[in-house]
CSV table of C-alpha atoms and ligand atoms in Angstrom, one decimal:
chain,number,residue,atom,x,y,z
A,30,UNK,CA,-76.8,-113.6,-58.4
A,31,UNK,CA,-79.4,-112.8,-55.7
A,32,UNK,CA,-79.0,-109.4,-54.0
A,33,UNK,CA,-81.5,-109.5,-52.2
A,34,UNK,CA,-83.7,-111.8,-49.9
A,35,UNK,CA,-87.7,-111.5,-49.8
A,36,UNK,CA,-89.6,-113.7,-46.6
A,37,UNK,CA,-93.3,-113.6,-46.3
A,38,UNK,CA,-93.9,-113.7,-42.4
A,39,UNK,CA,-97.4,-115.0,-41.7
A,40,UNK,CA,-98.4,-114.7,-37.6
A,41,UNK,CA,-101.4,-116.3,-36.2
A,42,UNK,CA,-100.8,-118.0,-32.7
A,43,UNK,CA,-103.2,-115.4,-30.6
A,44,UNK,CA,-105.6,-112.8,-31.6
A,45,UNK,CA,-104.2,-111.0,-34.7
A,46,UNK,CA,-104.0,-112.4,-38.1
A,47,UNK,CA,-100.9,-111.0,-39.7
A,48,UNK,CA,-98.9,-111.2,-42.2
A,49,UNK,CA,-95.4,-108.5,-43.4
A,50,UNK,CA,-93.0,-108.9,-46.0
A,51,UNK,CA,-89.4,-107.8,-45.0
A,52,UNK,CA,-86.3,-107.7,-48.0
A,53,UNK,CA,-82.6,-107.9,-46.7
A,54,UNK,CA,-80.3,-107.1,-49.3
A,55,UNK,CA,-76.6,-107.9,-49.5
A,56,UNK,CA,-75.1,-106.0,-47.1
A,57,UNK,CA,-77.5,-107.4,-44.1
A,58,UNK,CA,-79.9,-104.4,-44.3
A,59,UNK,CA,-83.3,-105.4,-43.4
A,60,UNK,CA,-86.0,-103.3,-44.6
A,61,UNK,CA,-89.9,-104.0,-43.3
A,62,UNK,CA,-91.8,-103.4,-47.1
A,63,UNK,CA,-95.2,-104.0,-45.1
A,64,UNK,CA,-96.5,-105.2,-41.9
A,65,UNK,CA,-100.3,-105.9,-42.1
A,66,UNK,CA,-102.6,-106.6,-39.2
A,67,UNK,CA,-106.4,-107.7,-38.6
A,68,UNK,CA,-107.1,-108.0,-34.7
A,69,UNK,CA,-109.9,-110.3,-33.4
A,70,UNK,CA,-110.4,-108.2,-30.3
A,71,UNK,CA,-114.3,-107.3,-31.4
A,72,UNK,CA,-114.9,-110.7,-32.0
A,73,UNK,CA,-114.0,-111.7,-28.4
A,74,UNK,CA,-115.0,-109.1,-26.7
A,75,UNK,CA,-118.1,-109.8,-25.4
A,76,UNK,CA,-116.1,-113.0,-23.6
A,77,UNK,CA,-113.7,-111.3,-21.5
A,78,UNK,CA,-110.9,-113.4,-23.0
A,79,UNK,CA,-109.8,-114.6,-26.1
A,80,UNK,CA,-112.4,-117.9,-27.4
A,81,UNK,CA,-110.0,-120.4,-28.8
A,82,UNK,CA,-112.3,-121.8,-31.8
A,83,UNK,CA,-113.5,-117.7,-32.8
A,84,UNK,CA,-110.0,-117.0,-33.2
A,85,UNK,CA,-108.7,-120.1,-35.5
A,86,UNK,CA,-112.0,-119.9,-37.1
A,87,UNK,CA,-111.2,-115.5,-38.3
A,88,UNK,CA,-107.6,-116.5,-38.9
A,89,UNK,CA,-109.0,-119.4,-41.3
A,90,UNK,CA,-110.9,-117.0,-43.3
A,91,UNK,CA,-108.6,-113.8,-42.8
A,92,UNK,CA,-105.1,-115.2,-43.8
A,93,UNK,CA,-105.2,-115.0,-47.3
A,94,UNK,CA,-106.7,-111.5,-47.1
A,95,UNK,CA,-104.2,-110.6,-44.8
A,96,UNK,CA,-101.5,-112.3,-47.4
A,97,UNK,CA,-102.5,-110.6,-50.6
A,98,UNK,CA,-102.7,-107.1,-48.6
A,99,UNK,CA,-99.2,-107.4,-47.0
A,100,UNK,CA,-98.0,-108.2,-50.6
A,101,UNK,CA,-99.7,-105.3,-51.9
A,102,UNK,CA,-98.7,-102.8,-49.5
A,103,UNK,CA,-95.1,-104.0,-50.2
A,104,UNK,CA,-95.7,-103.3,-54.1
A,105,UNK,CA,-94.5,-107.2,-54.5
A,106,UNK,CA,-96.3,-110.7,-55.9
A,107,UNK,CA,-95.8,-113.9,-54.4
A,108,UNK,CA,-93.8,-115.1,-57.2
A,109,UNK,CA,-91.0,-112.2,-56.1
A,110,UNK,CA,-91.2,-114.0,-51.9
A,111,UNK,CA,-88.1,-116.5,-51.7
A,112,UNK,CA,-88.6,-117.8,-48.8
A,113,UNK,CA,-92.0,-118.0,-46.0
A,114,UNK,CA,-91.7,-117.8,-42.8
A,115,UNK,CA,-94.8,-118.8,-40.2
A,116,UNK,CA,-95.2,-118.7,-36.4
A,117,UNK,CA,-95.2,-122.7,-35.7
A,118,UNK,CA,-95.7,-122.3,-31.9
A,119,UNK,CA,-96.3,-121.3,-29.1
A,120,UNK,CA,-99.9,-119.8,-29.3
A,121,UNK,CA,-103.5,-121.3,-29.2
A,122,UNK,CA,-103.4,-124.3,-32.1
A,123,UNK,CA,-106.5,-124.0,-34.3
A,124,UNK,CA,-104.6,-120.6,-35.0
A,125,UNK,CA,-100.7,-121.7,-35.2
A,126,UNK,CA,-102.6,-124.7,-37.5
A,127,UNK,CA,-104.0,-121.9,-39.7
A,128,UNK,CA,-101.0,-120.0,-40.4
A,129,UNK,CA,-99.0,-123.5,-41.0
A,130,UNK,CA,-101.2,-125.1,-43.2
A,131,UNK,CA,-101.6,-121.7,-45.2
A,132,UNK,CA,-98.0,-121.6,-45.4
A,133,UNK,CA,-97.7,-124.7,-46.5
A,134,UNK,CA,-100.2,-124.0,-49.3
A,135,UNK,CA,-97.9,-120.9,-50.4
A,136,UNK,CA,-94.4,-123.4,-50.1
A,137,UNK,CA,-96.3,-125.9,-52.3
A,138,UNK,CA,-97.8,-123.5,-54.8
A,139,UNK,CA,-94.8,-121.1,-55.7
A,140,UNK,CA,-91.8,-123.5,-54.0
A,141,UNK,CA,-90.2,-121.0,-52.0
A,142,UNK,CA,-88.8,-122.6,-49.1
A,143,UNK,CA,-90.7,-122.7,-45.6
A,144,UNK,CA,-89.4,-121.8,-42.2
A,145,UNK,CA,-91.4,-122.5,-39.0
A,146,UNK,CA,-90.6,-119.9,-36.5
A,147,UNK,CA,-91.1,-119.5,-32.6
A,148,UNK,CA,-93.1,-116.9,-31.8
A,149,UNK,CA,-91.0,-116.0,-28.7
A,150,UNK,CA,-87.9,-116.1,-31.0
A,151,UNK,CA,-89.8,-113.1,-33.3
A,152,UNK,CA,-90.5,-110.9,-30.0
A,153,UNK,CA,-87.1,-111.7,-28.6
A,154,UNK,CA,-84.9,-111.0,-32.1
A,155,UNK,CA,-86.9,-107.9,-32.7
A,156,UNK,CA,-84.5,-105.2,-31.2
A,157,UNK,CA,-82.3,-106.7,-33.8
A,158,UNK,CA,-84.6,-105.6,-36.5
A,159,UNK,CA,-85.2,-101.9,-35.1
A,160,UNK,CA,-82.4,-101.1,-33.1
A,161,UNK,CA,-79.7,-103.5,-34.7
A,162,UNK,CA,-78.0,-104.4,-31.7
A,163,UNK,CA,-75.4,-107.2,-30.9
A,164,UNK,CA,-75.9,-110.0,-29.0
A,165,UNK,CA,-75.9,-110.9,-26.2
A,166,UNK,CA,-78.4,-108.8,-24.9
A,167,UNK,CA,-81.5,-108.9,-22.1
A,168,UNK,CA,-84.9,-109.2,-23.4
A,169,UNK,CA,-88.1,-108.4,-21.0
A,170,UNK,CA,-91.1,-110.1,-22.3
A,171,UNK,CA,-94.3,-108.7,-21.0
A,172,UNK,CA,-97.4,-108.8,-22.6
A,173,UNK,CA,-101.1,-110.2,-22.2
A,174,UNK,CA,-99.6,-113.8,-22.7
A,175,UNK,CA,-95.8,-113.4,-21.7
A,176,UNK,CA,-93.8,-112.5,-19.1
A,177,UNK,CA,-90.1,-113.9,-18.9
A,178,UNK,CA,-86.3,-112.7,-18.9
A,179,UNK,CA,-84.3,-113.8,-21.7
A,180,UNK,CA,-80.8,-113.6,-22.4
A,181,UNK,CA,-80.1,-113.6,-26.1
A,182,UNK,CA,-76.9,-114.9,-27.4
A,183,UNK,CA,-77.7,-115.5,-31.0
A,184,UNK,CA,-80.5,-115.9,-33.6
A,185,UNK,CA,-81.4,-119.3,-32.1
A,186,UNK,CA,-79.6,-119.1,-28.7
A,187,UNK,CA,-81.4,-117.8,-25.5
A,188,UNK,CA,-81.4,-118.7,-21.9
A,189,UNK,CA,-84.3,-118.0,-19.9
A,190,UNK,CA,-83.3,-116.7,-16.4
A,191,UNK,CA,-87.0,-116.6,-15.4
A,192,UNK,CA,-90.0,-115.9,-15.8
A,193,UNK,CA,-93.8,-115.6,-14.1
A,194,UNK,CA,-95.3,-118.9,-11.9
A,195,UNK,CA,-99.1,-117.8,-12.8
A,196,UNK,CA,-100.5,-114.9,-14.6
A,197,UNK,CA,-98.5,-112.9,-17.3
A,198,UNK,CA,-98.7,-108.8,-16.5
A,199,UNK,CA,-101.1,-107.9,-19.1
A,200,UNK,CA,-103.5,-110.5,-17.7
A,201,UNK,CA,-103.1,-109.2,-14.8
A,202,UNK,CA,-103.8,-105.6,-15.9
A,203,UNK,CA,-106.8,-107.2,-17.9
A,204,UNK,CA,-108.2,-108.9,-15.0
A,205,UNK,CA,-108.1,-105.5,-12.4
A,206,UNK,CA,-110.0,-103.7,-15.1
A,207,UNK,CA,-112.8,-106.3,-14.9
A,208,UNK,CA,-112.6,-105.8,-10.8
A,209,UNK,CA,-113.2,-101.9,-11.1
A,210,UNK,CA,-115.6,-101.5,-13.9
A,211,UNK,CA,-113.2,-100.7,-16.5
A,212,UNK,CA,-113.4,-101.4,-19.9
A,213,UNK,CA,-110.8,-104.2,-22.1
A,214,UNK,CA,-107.9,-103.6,-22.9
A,215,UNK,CA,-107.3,-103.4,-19.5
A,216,UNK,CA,-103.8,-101.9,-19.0
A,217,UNK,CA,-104.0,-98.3,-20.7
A,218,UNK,CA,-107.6,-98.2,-18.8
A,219,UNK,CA,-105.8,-98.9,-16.0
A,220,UNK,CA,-103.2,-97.1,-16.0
A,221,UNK,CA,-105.6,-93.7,-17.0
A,222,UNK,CA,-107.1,-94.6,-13.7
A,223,UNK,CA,-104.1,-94.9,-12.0
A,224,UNK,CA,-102.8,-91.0,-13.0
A,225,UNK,CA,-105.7,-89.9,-10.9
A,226,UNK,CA,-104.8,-91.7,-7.7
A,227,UNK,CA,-103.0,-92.5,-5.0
A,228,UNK,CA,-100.8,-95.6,-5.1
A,229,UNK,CA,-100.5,-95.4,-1.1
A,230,UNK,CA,-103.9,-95.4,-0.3
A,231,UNK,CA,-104.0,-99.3,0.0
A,232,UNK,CA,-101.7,-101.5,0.8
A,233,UNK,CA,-100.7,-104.3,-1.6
A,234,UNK,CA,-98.1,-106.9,-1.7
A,235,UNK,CA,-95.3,-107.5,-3.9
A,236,UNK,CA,-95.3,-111.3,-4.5
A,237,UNK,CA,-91.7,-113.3,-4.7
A,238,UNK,CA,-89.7,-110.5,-4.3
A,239,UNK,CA,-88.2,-112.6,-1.0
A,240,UNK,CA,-87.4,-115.0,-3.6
A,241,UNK,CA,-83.5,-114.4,-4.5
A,242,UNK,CA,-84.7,-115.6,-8.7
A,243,UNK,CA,-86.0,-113.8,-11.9
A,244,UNK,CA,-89.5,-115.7,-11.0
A,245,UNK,CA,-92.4,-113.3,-10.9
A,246,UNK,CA,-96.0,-113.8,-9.4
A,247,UNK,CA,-98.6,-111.6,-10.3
A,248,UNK,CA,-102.3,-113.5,-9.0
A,249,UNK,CA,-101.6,-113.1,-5.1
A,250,UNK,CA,-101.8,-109.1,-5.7
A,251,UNK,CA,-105.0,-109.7,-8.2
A,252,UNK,CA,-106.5,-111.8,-5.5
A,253,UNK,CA,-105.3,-108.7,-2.9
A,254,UNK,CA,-107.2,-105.9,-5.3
A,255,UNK,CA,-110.0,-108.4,-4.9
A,256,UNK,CA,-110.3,-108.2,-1.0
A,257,UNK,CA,-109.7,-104.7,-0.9
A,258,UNK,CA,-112.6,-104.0,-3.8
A,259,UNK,CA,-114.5,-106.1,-2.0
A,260,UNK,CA,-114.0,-104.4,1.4
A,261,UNK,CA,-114.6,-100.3,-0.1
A,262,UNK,CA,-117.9,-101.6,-1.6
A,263,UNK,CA,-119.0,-103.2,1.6
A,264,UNK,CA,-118.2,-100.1,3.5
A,265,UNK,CA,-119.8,-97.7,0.6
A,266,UNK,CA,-122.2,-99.9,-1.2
A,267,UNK,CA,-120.2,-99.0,-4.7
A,268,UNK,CA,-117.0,-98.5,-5.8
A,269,UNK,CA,-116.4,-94.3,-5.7
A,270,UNK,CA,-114.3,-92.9,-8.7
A,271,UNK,CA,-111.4,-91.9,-6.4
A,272,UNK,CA,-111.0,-95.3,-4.8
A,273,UNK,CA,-111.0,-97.0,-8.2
A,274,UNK,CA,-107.9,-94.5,-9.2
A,275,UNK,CA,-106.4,-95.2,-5.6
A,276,UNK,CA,-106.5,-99.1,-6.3
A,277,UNK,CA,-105.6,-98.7,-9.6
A,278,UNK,CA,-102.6,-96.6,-9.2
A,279,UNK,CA,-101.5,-99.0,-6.0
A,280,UNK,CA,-101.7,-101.8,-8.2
A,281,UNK,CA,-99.4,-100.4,-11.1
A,282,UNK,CA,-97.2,-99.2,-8.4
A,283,UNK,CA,-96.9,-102.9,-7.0
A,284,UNK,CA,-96.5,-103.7,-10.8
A,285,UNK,CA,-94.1,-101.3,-11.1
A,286,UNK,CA,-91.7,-102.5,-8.3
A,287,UNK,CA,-91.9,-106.2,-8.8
A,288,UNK,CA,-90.8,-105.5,-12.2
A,289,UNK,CA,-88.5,-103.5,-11.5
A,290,UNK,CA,-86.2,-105.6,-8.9
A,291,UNK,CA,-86.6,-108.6,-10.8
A,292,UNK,CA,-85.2,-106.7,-13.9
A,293,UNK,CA,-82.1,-105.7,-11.3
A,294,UNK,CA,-82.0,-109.2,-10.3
A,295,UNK,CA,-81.5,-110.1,-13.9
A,296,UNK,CA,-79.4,-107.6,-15.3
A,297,UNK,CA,-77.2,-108.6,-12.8
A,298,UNK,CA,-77.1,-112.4,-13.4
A,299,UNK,CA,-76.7,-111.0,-17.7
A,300,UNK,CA,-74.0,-108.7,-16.8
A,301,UNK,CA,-72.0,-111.3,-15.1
A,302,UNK,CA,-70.6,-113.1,-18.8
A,303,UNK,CA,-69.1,-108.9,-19.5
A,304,UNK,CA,-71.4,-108.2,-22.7
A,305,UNK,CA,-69.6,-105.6,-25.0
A,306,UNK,CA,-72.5,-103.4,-25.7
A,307,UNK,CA,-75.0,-104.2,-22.3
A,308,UNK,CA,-78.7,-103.6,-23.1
A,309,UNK,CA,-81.8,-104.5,-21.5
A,310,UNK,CA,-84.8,-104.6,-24.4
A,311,UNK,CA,-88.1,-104.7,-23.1
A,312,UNK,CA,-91.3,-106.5,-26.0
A,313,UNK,CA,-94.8,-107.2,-25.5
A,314,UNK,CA,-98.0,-104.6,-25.0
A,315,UNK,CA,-97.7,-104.0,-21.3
A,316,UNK,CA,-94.6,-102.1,-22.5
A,317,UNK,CA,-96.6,-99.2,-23.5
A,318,UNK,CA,-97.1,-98.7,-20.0
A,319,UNK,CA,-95.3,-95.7,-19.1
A,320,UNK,CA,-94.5,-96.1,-15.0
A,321,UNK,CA,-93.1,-99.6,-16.3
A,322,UNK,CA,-91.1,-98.4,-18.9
A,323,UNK,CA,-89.7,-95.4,-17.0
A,324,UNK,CA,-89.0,-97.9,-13.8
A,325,UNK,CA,-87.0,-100.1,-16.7
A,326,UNK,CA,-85.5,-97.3,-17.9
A,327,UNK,CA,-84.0,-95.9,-14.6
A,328,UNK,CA,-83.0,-99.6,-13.4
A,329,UNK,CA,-81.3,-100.1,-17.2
A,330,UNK,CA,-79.5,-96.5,-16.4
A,331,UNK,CA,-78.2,-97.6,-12.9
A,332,UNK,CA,-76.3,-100.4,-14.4
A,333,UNK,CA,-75.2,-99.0,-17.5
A,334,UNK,CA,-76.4,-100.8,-19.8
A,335,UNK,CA,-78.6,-98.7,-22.8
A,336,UNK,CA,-82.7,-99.6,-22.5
A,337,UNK,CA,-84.4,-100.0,-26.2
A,338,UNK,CA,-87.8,-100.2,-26.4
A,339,UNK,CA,-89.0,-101.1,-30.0
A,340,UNK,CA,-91.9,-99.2,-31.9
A,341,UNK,CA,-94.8,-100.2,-30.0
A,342,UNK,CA,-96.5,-101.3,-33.4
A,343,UNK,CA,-93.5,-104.0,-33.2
A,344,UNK,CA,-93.5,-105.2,-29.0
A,345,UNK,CA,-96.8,-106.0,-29.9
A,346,UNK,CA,-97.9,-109.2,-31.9
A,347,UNK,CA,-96.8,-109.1,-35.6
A,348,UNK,CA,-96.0,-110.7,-38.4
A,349,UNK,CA,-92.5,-108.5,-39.4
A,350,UNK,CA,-91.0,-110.1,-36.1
A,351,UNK,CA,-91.3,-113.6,-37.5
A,352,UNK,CA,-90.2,-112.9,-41.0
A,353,UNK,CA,-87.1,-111.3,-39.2
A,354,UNK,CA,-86.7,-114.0,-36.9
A,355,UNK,CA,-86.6,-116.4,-40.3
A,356,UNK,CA,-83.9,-114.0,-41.6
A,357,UNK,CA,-81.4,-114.4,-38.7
A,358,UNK,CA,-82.0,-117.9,-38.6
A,359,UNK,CA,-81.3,-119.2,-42.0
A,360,UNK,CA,-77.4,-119.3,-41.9
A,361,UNK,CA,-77.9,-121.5,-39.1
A,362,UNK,CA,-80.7,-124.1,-40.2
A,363,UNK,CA,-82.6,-125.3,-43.1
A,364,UNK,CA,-85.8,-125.3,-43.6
A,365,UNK,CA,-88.9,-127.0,-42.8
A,366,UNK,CA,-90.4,-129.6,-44.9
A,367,UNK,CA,-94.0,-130.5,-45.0
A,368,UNK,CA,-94.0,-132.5,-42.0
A,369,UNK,CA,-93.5,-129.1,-40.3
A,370,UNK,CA,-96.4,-129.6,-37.1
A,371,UNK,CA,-97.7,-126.2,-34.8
A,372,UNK,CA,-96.2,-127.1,-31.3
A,373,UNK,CA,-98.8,-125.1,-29.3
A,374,UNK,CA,-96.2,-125.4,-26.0
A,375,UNK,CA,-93.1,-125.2,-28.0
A,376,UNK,CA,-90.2,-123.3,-25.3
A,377,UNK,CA,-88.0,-121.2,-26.8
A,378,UNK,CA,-84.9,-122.3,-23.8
A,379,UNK,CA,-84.5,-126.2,-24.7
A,380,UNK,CA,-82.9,-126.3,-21.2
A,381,UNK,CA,-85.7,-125.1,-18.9
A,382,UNK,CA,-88.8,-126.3,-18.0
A,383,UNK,CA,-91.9,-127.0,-20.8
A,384,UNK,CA,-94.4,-123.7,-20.3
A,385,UNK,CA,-97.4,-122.8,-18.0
A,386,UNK,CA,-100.6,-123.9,-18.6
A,387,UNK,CA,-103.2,-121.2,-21.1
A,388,UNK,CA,-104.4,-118.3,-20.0
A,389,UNK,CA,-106.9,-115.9,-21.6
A,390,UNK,CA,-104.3,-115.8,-24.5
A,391,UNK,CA,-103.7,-119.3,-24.8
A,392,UNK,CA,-100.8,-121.2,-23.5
A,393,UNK,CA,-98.0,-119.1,-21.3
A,394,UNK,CA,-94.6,-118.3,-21.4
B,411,KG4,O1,-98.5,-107.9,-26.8
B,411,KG4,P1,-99.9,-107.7,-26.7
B,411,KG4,O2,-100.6,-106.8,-27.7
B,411,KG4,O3,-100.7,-109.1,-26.9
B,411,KG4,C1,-100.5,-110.2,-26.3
B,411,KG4,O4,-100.6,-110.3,-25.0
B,411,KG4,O5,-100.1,-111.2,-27.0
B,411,KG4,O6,-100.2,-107.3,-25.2
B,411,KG4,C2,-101.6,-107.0,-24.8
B,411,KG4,C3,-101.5,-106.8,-23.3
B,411,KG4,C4,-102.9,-106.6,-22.8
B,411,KG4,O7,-103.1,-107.5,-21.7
B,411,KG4,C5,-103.0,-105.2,-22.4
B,411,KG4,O8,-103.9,-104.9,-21.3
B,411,KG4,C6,-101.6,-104.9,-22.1
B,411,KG4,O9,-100.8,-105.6,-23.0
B,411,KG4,N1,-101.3,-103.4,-22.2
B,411,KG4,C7,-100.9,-102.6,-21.1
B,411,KG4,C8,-100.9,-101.3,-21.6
B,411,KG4,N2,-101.2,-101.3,-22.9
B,411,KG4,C9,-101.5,-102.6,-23.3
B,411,KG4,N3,-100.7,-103.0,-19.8
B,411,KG4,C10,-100.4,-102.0,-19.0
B,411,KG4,N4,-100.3,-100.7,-19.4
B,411,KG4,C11,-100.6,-100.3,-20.7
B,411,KG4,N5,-100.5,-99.0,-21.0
B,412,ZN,ZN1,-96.7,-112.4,-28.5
């Protein structure tokens, strides 16, 4: 008898090769063995966004690296994985075709069964893994690629209550460092900036917020840091340190508040079905942000429900998410044959709308 389970999780849809093996034994306790990672961002760099055939092109050649390494680092061979578990969508597709076909390769060669995996599902079931909370719960996804409200009712159950029209938060970040001279990532440049300033100095707008939904708009206030940028170097003939903290800090602080009522907005429409155990989880790199995660915190607080906030290692892309995900799944459906295909667009909410167009991290959600 088997007493314990062993996936391979292999993640490749954006900028970071990845791959983690996770072992759940008998009782449901899910342990992370290893949870490897190769980012691309060097590679890119010089681009100011993330170059689609670079990317699939360093997954190509990183994965089995990144494969061998995970299994290492978790002390384990392939021969020990039962099953594998890859991110089939959504993401940029020479990379989600990477990680498939590698998969694929590793289903054929050892015949551990294959499980493609949303990549929304991994960063939506992940307070499962570290906090081990019950569904349902309410899941803020904000990175450089995502930004939407999720309720999560099961391993493959979510309804999307809404989510941005146009730039994701991290792109958004991203793109006001490029305005003010600061250096990529944009957000903890940013938000260095912003400690020094004052967020009342200009005046910005805080798009949709007339909008009774969970929608979210974030390019009318990049377009706004624009004009203003545009307007202090005309007056001085540069941008002074003190009015790039200024505009800094009032952009985080428009940020800040946009997030913040549409996360009241849809606590309130999640707290309306009475969950047991209410609790707003936030995922995604603009989490690290600590203005947004204190503003989540204090709007979780106000309506009682508990605010988790995973490792930042996992709200970031990784492969241990998508193993997981696989794990929680599996009572629920079989697995993927060889006809498995990357779905590039793939939404996570069958109901709703199909996603945004790309962005710099390939296509939105
Ligand atoms: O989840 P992530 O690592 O990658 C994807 O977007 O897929 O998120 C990266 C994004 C970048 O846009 C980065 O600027 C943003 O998260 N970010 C932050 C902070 N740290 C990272 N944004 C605001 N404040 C931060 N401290
Ligand atoms: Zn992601």
């Amino acid at each position: 008898m088997t007493v314990s389970t062993t996936v391979l999780g292999i993640e490749s849809s954006c900028d970071d090769t990845a791959a983690a093996v996770l072992r759940r034994d008998k009782t449901g306790k899910t342990e992370i063995l290893s949870s490897v990672l190769y980012g691309q961002s060097s590679l890119h760099a010089e681009f100011g966004g993330v170059v689609p055939e670079i990317a699939a092109r360093a997954h190509a050649e990183m994965l089995d690296h990144c494969v061998e390494e995970a299994l290492a680092q978790a002390n384990t061979s392939l021969e020990a994985v039962d099953f594998l578990a890859v991110t089939a969508g959504p993401g940029l597709i020479g990379g989600v075709v990477s990680g498939v076909m590698c998969a694929k390769g590793l289903s054929v060669a050892t015949g551990a069964p294959l499980y493609g995996v949303n990549h929304l599902a991994g960063h939506a079931l992940t307070p499962r893994m570290t906090d081990d909370i019950g569904y349902p719960y309410l899941m803020l996804l904000v990175s450089g690629g995502h930004c939407q409200f999720l309720v999560v009712r099961g391993p493959d159950d979510f309804d999307r209550l809404g989510g941005t029209i146009d730039d994701a938060p991290g792109e958004a970040f991203d793109k006001i460092a490029r305005l003010v001279g600061l250096q990529q990532p944009g957000g903890p440049a940013v938000e260095r900036a912003a400690r020094k300033g004052d967020a009342n100095i200009y005046t910005l707008p805080r798009p949709l917020l007339d909008r009774q939904d969970c929608d979210l708009s974030f390019s009318g206030l990049k377009t706004a840091v624009l004009r203003a940028r545009n307007n202090i170097v005309a007056e001085h003939g540069g941008l002074p340190e003190q009015a790039r903290s200024d505009l800094c800090a009032g952009f985080q602080a428009a940020v800040v508040d946009v997030l913040a009522e549409k996360t009241s907005r849809a606590l309130r429409i999640y707290l309306q079905s009475n969950p047991p155990q209410p609790a707003l989880c936030v995922a995604g790199g603009v989490a690290a942000n600590g203005a947004i995660r204190m503003a989540l915190e204090r709007v979780s607080k106000k309506f009682g429900a508990d605010f988790i906030a995973p490792p930042i290692a996992l709200c970031t892309d990784n492969a241990a998410m998508i193993a997981f995900a696989a794990l929680e799944q599996m009572a629920d459906r079989p697995p993927d044959d060889l006809t498995l295909s990357a779905r590039p667009r793939w939404p996570l909410d069958h109901t709703r709308p199909a996603m945004l167009g790309s962005g710099k991290k390939g296509a939105k959600a």
